[in-house]
PDB file of C-alpha atoms in Angstrom:
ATOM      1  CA  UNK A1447      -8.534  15.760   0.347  1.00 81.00           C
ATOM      2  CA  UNK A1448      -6.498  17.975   2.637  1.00 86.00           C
ATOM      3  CA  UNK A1449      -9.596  18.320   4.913  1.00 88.00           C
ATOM      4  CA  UNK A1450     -10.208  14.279   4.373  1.00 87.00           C
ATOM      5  CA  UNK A1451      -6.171  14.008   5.968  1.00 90.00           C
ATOM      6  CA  UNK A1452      -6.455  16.594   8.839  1.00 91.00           C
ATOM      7  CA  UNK A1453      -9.420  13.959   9.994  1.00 90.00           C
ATOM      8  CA  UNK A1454      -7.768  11.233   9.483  1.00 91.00           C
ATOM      9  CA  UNK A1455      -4.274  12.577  11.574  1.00 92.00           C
ATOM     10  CA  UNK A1456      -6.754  13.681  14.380  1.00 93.00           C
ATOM     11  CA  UNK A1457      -8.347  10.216  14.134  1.00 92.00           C
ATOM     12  CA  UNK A1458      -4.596   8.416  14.273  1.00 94.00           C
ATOM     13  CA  UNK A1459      -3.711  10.740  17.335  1.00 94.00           C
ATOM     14  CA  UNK A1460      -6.990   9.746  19.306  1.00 93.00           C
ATOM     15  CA  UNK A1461      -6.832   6.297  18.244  1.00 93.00           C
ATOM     16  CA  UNK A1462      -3.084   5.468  17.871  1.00 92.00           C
ATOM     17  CA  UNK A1463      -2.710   2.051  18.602  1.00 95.00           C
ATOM     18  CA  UNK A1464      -5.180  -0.113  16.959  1.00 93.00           C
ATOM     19  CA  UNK A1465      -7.235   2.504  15.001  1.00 92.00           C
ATOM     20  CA  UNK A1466     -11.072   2.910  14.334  1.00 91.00           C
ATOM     21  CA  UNK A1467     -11.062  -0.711  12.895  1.00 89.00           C
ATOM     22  CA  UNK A1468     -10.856  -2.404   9.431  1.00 87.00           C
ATOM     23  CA  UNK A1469     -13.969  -0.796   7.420  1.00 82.00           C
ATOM     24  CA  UNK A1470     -15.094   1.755   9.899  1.00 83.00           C
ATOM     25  CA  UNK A1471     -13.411   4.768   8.395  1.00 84.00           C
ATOM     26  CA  UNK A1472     -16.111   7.114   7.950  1.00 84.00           C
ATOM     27  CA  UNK A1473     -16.046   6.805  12.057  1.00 84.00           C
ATOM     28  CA  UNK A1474     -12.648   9.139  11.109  1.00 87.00           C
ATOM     29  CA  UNK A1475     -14.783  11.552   9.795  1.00 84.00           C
ATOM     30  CA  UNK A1476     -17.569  11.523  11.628  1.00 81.00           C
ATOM     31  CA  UNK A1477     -20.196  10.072   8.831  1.00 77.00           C
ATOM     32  CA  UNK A1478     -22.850   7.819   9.138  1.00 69.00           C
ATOM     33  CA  UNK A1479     -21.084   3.804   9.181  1.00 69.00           C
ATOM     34  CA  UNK A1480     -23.163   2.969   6.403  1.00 66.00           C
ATOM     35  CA  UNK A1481     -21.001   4.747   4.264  1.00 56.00           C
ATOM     36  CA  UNK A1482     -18.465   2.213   4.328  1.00 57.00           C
ATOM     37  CA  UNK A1483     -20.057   0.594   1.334  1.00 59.00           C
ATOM     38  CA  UNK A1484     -19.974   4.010  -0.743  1.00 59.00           C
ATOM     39  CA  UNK A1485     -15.920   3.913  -0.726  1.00 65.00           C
ATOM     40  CA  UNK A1486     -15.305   6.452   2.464  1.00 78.00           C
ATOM     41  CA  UNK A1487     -11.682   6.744   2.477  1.00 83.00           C
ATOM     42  CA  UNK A1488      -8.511   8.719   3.307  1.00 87.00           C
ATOM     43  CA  UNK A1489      -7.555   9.368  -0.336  1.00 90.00           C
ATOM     44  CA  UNK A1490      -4.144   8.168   1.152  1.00 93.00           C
ATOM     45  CA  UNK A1491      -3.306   4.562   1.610  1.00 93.00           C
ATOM     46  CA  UNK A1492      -0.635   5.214   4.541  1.00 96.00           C
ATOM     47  CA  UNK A1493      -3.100   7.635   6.708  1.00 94.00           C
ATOM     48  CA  UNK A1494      -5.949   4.911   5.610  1.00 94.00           C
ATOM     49  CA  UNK A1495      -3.688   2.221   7.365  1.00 95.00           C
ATOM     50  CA  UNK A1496      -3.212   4.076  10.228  1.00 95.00           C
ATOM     51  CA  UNK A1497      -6.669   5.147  11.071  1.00 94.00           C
ATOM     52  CA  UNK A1498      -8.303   2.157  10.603  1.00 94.00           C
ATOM     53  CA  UNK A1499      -5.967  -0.232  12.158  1.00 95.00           C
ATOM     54  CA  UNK A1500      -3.040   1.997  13.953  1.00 96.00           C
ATOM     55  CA  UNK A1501       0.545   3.262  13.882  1.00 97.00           C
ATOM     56  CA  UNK A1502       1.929  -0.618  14.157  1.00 97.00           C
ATOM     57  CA  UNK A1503      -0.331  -1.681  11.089  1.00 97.00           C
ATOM     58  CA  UNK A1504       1.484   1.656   9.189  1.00 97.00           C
ATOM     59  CA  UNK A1505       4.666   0.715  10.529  1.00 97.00           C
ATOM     60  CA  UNK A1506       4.748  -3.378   9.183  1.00 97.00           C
ATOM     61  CA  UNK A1507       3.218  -2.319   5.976  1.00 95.00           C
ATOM     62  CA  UNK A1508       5.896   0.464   5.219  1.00 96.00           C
ATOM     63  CA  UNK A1509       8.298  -2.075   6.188  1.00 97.00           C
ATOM     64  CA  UNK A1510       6.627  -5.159   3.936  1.00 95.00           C
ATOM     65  CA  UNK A1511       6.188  -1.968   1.196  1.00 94.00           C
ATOM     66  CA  UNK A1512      10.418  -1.730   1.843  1.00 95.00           C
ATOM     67  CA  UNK A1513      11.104  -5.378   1.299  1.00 95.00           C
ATOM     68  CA  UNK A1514       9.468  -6.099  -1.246  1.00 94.00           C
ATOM     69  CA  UNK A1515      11.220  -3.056  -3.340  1.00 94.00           C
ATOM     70  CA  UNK A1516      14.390  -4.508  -2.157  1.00 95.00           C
ATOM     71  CA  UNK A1517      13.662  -7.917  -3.202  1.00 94.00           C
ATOM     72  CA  UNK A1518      12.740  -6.698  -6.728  1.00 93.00           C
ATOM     73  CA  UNK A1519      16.066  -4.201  -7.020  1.00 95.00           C
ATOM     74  CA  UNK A1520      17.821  -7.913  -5.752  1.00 94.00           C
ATOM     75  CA  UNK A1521      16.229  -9.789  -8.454  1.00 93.00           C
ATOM     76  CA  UNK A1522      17.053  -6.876 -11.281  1.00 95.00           C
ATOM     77  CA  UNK A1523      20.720  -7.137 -10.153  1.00 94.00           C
ATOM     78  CA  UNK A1524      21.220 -10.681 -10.019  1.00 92.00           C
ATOM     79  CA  UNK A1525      18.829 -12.203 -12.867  1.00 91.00           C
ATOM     80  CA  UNK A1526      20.933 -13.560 -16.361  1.00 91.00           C
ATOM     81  CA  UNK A1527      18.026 -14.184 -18.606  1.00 92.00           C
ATOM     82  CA  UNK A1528      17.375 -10.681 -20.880  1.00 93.00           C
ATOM     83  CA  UNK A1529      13.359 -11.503 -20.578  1.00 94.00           C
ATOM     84  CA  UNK A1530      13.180 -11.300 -17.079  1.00 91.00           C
ATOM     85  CA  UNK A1531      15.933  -8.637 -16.414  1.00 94.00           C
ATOM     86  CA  UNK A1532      12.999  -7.135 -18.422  1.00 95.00           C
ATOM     87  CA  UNK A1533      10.291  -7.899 -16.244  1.00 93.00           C
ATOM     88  CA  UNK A1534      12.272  -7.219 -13.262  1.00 94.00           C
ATOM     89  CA  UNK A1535      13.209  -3.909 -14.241  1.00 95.00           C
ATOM     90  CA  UNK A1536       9.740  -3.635 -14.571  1.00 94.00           C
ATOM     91  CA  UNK A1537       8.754  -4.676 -11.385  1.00 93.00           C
ATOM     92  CA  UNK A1538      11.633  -2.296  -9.838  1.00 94.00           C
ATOM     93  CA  UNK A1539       9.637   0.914 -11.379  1.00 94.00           C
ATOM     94  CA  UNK A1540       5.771  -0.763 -11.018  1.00 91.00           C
ATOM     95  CA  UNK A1541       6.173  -1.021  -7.049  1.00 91.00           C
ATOM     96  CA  UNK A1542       7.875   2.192  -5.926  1.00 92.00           C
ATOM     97  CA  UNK A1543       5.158   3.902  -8.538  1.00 93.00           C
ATOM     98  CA  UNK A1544       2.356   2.064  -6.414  1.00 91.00           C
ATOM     99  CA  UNK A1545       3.747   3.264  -3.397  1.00 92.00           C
ATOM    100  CA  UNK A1546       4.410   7.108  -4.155  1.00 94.00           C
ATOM    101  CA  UNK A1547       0.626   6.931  -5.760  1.00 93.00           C
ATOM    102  CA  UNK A1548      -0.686   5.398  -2.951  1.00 93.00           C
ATOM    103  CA  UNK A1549      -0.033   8.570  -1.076  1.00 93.00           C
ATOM    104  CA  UNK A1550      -3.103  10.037  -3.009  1.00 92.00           C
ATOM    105  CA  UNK A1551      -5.407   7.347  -3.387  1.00 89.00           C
ATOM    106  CA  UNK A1552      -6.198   3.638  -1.970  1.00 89.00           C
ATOM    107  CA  UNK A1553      -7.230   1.978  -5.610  1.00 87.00           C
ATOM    108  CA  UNK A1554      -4.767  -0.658  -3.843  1.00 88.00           C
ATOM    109  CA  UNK A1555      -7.605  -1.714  -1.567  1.00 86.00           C
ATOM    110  CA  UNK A1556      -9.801  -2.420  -4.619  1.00 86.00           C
ATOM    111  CA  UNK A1557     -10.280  -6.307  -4.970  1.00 89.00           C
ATOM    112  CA  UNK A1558      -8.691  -6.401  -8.788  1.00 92.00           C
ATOM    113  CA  UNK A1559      -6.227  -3.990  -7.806  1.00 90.00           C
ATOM    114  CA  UNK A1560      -5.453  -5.677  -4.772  1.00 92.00           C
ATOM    115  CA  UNK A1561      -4.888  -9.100  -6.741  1.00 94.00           C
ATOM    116  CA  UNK A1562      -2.668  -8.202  -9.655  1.00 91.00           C
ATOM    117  CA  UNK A1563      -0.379  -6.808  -6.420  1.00 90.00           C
ATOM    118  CA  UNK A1564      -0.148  -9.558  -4.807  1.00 93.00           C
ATOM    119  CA  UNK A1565       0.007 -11.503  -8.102  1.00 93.00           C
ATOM    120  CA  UNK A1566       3.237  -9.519  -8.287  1.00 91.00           C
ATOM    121  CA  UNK A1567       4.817  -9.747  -4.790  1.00 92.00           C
ATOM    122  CA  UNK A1568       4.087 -13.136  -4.826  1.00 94.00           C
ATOM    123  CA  UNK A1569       6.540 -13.535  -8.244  1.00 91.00           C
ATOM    124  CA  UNK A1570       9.291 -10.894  -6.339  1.00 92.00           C
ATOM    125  CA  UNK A1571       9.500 -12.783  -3.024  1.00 92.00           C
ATOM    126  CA  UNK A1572       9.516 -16.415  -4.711  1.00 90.00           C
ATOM    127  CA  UNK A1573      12.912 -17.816  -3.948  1.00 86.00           C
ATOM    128  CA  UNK A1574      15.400 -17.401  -7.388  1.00 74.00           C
ATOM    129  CA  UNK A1575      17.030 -20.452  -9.539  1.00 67.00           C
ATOM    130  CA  UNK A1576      20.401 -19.122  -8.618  1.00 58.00           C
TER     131      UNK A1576
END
């Protein structure tokens, strides 16, 4: 993996601005593009971000990553019912674990992965009863 991230840096530092492009990331380390299909990755969903679609695409998803922990610390805080202080405490521990495991894997990008996530974002940025 450490090899996998010294390409991928190199890749972000030639290609800082928009990346290699969405799905071409064994372009980062120099494999054949029809490897896309066989799950080439960065084994790190920030440097993944970054070399396929630039320091800007890092930047808002770090930030949307930040928000959205906020939002669910908000709704722990403020909620009155005991079954979803529950869930929301949940939800407070569930994201920032996604996030700090995200720095050694991108199961995030994986379609049922990817949906129970946004399943649950979508629930933490809905507006509250208050």
């Amino acid at each position: 993996r450490i090899e996998i991230w010294k390409w991928s840096i190199s890749s972000i530092q030639e290609h800082p601005a928009l990346g290699v492009g969405i799905g071409n990331f064994p372009v980062v380390l120099r494999q054949n593009i029809r490897l896309a299909d066989a799950g080439s990755s960065a084994h790190n969903i920030y440097l993944h971000i970054a070399a396929e679609m630039g320091i800007p695409a890092l930047v808002a998803a770090i930030w949307a990553l930040w928000l959205i922990c906020w939002r669910a610390l908000q709704r722990f805080l403020t909620e009155q019912d005991p079954l979803l202080v529950t869930y929301w405490a949940g939800t407070v521990l569930f994201v920032p674990w996604v996030a700090i495991y995200s720095l050694t894997d991108v199961a995030l990008f994986d379609e049922r992965a990817f949906l129970l996530f946004v399943t649950t974002v979508a629930l933490i940025m809905t507006p509250s009863h208050e």
